[in-house]
Coordinates of C-alpha atoms and ligand atoms in Angstrom, one line a residue:
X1 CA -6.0 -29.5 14.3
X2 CA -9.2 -29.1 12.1
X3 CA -12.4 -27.7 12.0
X4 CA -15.1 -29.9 11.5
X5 CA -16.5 -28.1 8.9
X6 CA -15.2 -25.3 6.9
X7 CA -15.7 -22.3 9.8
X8 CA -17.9 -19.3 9.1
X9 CA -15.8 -15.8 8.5
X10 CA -16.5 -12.4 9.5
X11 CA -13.9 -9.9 8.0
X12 CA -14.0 -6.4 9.3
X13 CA -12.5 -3.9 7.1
X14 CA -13.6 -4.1 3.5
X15 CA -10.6 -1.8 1.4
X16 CA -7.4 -2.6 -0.7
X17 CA -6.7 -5.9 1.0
X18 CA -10.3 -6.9 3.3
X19 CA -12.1 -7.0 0.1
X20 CA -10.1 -9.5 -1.6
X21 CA -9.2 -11.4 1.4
X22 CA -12.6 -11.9 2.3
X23 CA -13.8 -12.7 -1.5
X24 CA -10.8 -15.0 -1.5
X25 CA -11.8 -17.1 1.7
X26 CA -15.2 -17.3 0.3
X27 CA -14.1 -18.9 -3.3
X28 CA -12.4 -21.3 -0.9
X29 CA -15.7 -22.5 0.7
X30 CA -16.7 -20.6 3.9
X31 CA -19.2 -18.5 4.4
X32 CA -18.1 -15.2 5.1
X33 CA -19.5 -11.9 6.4
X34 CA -17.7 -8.8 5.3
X35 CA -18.2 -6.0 7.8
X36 CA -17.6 -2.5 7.0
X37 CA -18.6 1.2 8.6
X38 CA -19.2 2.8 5.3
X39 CA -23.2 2.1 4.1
X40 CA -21.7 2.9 0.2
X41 CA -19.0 0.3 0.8
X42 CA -21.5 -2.8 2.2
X43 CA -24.4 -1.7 -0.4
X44 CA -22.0 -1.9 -3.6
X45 CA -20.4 -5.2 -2.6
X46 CA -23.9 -6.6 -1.6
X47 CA -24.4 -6.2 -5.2
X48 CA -21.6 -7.9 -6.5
X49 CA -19.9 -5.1 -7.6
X50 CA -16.5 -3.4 -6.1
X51 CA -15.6 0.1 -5.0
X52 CA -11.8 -0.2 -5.5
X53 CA -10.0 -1.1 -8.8
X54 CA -7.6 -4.5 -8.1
X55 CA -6.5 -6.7 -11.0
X56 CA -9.7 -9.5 -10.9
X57 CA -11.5 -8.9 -8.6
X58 CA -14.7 -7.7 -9.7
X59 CA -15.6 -10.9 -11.3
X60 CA -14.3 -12.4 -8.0
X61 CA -16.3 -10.5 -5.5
X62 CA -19.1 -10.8 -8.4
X63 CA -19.3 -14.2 -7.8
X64 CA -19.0 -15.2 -4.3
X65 CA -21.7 -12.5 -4.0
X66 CA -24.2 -14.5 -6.6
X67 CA -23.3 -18.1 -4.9
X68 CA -24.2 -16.3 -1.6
X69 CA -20.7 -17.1 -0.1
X70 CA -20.4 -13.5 0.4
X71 CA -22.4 -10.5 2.5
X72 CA -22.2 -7.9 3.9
X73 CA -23.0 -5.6 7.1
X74 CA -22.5 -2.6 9.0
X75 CA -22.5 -4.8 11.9
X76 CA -20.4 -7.7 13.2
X77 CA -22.0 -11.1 13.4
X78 CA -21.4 -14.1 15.5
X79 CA -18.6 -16.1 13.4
X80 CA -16.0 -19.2 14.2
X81 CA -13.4 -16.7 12.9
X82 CA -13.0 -12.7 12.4
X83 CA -10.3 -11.2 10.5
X84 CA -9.2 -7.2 11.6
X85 CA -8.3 -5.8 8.3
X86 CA -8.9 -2.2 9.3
X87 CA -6.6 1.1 8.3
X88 CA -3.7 2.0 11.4
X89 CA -2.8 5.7 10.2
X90 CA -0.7 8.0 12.1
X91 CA -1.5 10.9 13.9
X92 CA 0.4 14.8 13.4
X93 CA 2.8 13.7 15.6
X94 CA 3.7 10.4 13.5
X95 CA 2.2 8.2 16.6
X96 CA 0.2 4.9 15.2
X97 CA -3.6 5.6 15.2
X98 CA -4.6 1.7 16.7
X99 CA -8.3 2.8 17.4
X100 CA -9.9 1.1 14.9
X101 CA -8.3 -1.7 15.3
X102 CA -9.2 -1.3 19.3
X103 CA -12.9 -0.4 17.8
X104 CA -13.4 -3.6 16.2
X105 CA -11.8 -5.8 18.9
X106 CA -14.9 -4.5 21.1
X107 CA -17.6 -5.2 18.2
X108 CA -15.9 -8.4 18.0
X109 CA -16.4 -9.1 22.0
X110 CA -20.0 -8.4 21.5
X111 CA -20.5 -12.0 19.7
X112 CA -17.8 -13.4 20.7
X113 CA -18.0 -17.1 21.9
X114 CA -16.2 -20.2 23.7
X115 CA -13.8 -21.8 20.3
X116 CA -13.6 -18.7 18.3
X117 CA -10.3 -17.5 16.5
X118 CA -9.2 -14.0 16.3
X119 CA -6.9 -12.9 13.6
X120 CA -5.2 -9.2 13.2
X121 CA -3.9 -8.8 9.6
X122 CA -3.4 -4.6 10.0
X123 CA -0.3 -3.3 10.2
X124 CA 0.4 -2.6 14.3
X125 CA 2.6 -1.4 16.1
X126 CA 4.5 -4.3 18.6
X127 CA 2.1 -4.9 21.1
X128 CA -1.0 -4.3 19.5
X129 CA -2.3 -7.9 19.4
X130 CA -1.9 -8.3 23.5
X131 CA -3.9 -5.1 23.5
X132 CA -6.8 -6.4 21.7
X133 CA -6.4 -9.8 24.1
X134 CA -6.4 -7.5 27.1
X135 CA -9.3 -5.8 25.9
X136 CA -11.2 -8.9 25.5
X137 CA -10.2 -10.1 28.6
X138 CA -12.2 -7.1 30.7
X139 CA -15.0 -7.4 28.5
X140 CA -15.6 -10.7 28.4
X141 CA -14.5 -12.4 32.1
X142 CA -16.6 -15.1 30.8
X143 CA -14.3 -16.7 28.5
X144 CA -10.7 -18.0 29.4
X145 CA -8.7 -15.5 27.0
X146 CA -5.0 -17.0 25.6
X147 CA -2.2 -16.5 28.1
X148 CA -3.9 -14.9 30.8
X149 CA -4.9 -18.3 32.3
X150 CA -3.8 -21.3 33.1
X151 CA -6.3 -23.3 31.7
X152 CA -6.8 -24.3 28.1
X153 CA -8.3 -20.7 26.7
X154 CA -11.5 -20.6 25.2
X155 CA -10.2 -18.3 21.6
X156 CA -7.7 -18.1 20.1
X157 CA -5.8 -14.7 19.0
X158 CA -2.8 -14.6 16.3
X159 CA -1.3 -11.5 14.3
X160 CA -1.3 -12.5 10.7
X161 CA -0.1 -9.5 8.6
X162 CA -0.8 -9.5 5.0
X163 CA 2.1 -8.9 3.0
X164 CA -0.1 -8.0 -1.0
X165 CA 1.2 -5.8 -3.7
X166 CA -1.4 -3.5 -5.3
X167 CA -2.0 -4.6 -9.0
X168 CA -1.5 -8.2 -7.9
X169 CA -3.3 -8.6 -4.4
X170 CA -5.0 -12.1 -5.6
X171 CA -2.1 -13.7 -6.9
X172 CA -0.2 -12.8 -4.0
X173 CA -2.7 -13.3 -1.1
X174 CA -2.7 -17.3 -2.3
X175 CA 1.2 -17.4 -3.0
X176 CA 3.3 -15.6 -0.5
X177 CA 4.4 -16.9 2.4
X178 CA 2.5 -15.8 5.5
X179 CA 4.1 -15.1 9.1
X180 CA 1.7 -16.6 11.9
X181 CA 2.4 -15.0 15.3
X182 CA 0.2 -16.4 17.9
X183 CA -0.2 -15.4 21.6
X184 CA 0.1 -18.6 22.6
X185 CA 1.7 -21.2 19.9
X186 CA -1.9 -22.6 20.3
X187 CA -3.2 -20.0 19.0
X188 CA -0.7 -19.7 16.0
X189 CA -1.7 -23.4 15.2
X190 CA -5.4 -22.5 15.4
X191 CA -4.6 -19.4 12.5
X192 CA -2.5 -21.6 10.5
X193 CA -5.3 -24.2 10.6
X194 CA -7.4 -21.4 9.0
X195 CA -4.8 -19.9 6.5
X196 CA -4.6 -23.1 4.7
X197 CA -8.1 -23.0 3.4
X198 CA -6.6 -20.9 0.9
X199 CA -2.8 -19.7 1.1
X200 CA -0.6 -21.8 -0.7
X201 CA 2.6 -19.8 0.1
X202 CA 4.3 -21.6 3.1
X203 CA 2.7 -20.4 6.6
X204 CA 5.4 -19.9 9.1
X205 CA 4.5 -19.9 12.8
X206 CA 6.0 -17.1 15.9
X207 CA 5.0 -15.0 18.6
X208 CA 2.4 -12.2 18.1
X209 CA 5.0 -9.3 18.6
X210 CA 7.4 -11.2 16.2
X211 CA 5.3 -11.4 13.7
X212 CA 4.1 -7.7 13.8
X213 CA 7.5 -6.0 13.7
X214 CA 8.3 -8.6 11.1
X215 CA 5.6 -6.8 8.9
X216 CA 6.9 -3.2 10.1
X217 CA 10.8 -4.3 8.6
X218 CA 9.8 -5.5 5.4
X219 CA 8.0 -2.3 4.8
X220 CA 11.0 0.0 6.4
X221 CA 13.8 -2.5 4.7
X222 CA 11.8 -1.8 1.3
X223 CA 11.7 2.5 2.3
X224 CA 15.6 2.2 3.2
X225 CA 16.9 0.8 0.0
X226 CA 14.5 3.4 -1.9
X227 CA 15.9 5.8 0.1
X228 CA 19.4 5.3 -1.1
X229 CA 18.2 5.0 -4.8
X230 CA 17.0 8.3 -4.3
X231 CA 20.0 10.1 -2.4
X232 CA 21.9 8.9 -5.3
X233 CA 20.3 10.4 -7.8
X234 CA 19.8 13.7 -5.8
X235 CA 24.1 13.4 -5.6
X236 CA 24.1 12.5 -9.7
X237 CA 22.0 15.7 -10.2
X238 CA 24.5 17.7 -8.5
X239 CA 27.5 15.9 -9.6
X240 CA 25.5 15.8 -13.8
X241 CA 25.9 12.6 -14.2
X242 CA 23.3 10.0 -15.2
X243 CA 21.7 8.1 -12.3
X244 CA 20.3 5.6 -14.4
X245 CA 23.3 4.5 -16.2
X246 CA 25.1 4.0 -13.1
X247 CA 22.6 2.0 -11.4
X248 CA 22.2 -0.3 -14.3
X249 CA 25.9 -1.2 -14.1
X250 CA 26.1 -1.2 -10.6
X251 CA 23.4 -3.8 -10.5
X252 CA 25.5 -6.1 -12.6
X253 CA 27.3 -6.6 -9.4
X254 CA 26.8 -9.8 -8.2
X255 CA 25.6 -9.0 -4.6
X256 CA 24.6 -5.2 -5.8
X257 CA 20.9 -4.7 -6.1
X258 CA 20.2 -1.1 -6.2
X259 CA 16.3 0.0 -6.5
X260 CA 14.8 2.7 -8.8
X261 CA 15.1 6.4 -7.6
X262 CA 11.8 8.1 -8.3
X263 CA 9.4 11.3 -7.0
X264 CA 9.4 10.2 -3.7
X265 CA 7.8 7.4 -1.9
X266 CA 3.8 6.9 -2.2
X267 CA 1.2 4.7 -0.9
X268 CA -0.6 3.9 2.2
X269 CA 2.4 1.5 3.6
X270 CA 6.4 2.1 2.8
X271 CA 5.8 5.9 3.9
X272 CA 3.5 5.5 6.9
X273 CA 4.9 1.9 8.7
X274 CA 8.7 2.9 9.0
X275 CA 7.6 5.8 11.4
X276 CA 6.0 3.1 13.7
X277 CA 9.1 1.5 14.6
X278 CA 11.0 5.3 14.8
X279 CA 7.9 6.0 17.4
X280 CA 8.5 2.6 19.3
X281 CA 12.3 3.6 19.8
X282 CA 13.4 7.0 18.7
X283 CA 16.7 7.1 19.8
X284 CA 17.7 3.2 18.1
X285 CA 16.4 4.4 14.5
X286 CA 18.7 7.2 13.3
X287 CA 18.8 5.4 10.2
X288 CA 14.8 4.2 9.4
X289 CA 14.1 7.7 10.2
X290 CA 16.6 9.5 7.7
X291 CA 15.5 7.1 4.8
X292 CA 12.1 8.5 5.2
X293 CA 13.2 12.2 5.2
X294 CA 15.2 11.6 2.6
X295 CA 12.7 9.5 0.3
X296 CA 9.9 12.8 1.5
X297 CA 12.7 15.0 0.8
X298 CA 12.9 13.6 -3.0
X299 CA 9.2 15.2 -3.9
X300 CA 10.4 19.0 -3.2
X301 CA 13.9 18.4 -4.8
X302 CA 12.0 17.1 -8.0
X303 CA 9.4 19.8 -7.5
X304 CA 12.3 22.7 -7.5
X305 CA 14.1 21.2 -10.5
X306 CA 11.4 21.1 -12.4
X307 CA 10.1 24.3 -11.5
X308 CA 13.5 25.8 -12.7
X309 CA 12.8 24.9 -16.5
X310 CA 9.3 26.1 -16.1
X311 CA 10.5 28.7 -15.5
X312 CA 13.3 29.0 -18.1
X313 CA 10.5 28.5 -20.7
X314 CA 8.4 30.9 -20.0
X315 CA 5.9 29.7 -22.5
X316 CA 6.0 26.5 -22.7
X317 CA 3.1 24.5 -21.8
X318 CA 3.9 21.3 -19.4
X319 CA 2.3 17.7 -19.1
X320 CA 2.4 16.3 -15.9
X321 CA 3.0 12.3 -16.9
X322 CA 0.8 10.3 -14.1
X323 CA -0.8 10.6 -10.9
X324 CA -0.6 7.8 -9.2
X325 CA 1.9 6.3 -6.5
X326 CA 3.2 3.6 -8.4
X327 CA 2.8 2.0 -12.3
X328 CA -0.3 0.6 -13.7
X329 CA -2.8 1.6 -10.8
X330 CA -5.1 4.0 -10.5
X331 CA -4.3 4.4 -6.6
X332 CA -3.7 8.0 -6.2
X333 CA -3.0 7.7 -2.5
X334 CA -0.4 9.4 -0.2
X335 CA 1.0 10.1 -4.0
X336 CA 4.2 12.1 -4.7
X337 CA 3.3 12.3 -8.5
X338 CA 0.3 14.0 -7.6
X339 CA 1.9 16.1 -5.3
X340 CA 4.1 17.6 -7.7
X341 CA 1.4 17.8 -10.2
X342 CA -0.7 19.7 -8.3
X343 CA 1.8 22.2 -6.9
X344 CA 2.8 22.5 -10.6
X345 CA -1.3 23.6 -11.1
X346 CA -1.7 26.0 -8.7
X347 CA 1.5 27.9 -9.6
X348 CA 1.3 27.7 -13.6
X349 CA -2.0 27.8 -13.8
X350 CA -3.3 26.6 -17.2
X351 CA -0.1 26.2 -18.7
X352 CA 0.0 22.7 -16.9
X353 CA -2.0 19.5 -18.3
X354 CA -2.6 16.1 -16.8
X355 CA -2.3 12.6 -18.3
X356 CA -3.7 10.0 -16.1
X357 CA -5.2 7.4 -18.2
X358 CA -6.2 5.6 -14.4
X359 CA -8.2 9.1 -13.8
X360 CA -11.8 9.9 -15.0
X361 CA -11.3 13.3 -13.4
X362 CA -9.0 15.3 -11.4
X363 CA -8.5 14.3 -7.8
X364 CA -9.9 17.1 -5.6
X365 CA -6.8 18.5 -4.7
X366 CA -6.6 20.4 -8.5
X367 CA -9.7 22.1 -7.4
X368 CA -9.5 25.5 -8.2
X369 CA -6.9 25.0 -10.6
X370 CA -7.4 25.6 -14.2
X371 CA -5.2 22.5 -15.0
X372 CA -6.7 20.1 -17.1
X373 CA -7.0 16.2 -17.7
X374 CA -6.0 15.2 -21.2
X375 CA -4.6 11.9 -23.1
X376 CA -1.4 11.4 -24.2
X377 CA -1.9 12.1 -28.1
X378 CA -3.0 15.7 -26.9
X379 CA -0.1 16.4 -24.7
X380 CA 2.7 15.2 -27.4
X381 CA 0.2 17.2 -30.2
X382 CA 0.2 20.8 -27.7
X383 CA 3.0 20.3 -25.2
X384 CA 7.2 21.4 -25.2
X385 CA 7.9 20.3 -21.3
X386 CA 7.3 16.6 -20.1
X387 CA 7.8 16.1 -16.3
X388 CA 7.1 12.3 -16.7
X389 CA 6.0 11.3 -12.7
X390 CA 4.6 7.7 -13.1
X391 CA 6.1 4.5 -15.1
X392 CA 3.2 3.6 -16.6
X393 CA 3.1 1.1 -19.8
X394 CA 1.9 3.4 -21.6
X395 CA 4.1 6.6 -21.0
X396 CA 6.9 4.0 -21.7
X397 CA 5.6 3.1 -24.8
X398 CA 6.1 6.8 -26.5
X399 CA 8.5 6.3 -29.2
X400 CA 11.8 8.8 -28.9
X401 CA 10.4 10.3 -32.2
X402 CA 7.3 11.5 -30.4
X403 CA 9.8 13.2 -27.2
X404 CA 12.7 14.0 -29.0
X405 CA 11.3 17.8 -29.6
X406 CA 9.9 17.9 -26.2
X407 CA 12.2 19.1 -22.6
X408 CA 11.9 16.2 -20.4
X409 CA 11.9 15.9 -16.7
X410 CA 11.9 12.0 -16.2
X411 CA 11.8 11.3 -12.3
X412 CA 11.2 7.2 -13.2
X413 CA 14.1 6.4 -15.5
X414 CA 11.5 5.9 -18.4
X415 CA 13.1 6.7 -21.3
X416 CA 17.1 6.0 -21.2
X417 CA 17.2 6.8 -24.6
X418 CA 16.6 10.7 -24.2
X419 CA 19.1 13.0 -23.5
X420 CA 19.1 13.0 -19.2
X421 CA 17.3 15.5 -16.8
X422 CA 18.2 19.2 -18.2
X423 CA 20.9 21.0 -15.4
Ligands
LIG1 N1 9.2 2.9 -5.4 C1 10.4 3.5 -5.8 N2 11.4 2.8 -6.3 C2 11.4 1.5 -6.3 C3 10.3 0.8 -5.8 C4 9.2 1.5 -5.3 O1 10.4 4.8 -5.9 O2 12.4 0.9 -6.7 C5 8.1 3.6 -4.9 C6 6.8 3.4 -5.7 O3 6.8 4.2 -6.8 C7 5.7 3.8 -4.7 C8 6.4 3.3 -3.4 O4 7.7 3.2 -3.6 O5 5.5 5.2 -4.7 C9 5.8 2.1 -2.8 O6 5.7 1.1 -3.8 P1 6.0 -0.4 -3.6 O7 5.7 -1.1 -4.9 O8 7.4 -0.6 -3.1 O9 5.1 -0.9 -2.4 P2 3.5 -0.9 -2.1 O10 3.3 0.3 -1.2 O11 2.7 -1.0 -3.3 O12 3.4 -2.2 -1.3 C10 4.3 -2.5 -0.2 C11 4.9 -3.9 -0.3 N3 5.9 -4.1 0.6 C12 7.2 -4.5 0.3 O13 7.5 -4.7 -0.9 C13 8.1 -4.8 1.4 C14 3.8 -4.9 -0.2 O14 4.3 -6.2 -0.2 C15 3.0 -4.7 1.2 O15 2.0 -5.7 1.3 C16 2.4 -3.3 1.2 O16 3.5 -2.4 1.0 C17 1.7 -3.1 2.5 O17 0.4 -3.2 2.4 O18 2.3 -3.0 3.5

């Protein structure tokens, strides 16, 4: 199956992975149409510039945007194919928040027409891709909608979840592997027939509902094993021993491959899509749902530890080491570095510091602290207590000369050669 020519794209959702899958599809030749409700968000990329930071892509974006393969809109347009890239957060009561996804499907059945392909790349709960079929279906009894009829159906609708790591979304967006669940293996075909425009990775073809809880187990299989990295090291706290050293030699186990305990689990994915399978069936997921208490558990065990040699140094001044979720980024969302940190703030006061070297200022949750943003030569120069929250290059870089005077709280394993955790 191909398209005649390469098909026009509409991507709705321009964040951490519409943006670069839409500037990607356009380097590959289509004309694409990147939607967005945000004004900010459609004016900046209109310009050729970006409103997130990703490895690359602002001379990406910058030029699809001057070869006028990419624009932009608050508005859908008619297109051969639309990709849903929109957030699915969860509600207080940990339920998965589909109405955006549900929000687009119905701009999408505005201009919707006869040989059209619909593809969901959000992370959704099982089901959600039938929903957005049904929903087409009553607004549009014009068109013959995929396995509701037993004619050939006019569209095509397949859940395609991405599957990027922050810091390398580009690389990864060409090179993984890609699950293809289709309604209908029709449709699947039709999505693949897209997809390899410009994945290289191998595209592997299933049902819609396989391939969204395929998506929701990598994400929970990832939370699990952080989980049990981090109820060890919450035992090797207890027990004194070093959690580091025993993982390392654990790992040398042939079929042993133990992750990195850390502050807790951050980030918009690993923390939020285990809880959509728990909500799908409670009583069946004992164990998905104690690996995320646990891994939210980890950020007040940290917190209290630390907060125990504050407060055996009564005036010592403390550097909070990093803000964001993970090394190297400057994402500071859902973050359980800058949880702590912030906590820290608002109960020391301006005996805590910040070194972020991803931060230009403080997020907004140190307002009305009087904790302040500094570099690294400062806080070695004017600080006795690191709490060291983030692995970035360059907190890993600071030679055991520069930390050997200091007390050091290191949540990431950074520096094996100091003296472990203080009891
Ligand atoms: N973390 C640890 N210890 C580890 C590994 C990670 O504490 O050994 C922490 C990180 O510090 C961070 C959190 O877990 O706070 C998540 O980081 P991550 O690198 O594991 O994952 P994300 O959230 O950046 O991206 C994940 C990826 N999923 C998997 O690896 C299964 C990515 O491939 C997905 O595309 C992304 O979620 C997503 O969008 O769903």
């Amino acid at each position: 199956m191909r398209y005649d020519k390469k098909p026009t794209v509409c991507v709705i959702g321009l964040g951490y992975i519409g943006l670069p899958t839409a500037a990607i599809i356009a380097r590959a030749g289509c004309q694409v149409l990147g939607v967005d409700v945000d004004k900010n968000v459609v004016d900046t990329i209109a310009q050729g510039k970006i409103h997130i930071e990703e490895v690359e892509l602002d001379g990406l974006v910058q030029g699809v945007v001057s070869r006028g393969m990419l624009h932009t809109s608050l508005e859908v347009q008619p297109s051969d194919v639309f990709v849903v890239a929109v957030p699915t957060p969860f509600g207080e009561d940990k339920a998965p928040d589909t109405s955006y996804i549900l929000a687009a499907t119905q701009k999408i059945a505005e201009v919707l027409k006869a040989g059209d392909t619909i593809i969901l790349e959000s992370t959704s709960p099982v089901g959600t891709t039938k929903k957005m079929r049904d929903m087409i279906a009553s607004l549009r009894p014009d068109l013959k909608v995929p396995g509701l009829s037993d004619e050939a159906p006019d569209i095509a609708i397949a859940y395609c979840p991405e599957r990027v790591l922050p810091g390398k979304i580009l690389e990864e967006l060409i090179y993984n592997d890609r699950s293809i669940g289709g309604i209908t293996p029709r449709c699947a075909r039709k999505a693949l027939t897209f997809y390899k425009y410009f994945v290289r990775g191998e595209c592997v073809t299933t049902d819609a509902e396989s391939a969204e809880m395929t998506k929701l187990v990598e994400n929970a299989y990832r939370d699990v094993n952080i989980a049990f990295a981090n109820e060890l090291s919450i035992i090797s706290d207890k027990m004194g021993l070093n959690i580091w050293e025993i993982i390392k030699l654990a790992n040398r186990h042939p079929r042993v491959n133990i992750l990195q305990p850390g502050p807790g689990v951050g980030g918009h994915c690993i923390a939020v899509d285990p809880w959509f399978i728990v909500h799908s069936a409670p009583e069946e997921s004992p164990l998905i749902r104690t690996a995320r208490t646990v891994n939210d558990y980890k950020t007040d065990h940290v917190l209290g530890q630390v907060k125990h040699i504050i407060e055996q140094n009564p005036s010592a001044k403390i550097a909070c080491l990093g803000l964001a979720f993970k090394a190297n980024i400057d994402d500071f969302r859902e973050s359980p570095a800058k949880k702590i940190a912030a906590c820290l703030a608002r109960e020391y006061g301006e005996r805590v510091s910040i070194v972020e070297p991803y931060a230009s200022i403080l997020p907004t949750e140190f307002e009305n602290t009087a904790a302040e943003l500094i570099d690294i030569d400062k806080a070695i120069a004017d600080c006795e207590i690191f709490v060291a929250l983030v692995d970035h290059d360059i907190f890993k870089s600071i030679p055991l000369a520069e930390r050997s005077n200091k007390i050091v709280y290191d949540t990431r394993g950074i520096w094996p050669d100091q003296i472990r955790n203080p009891e």
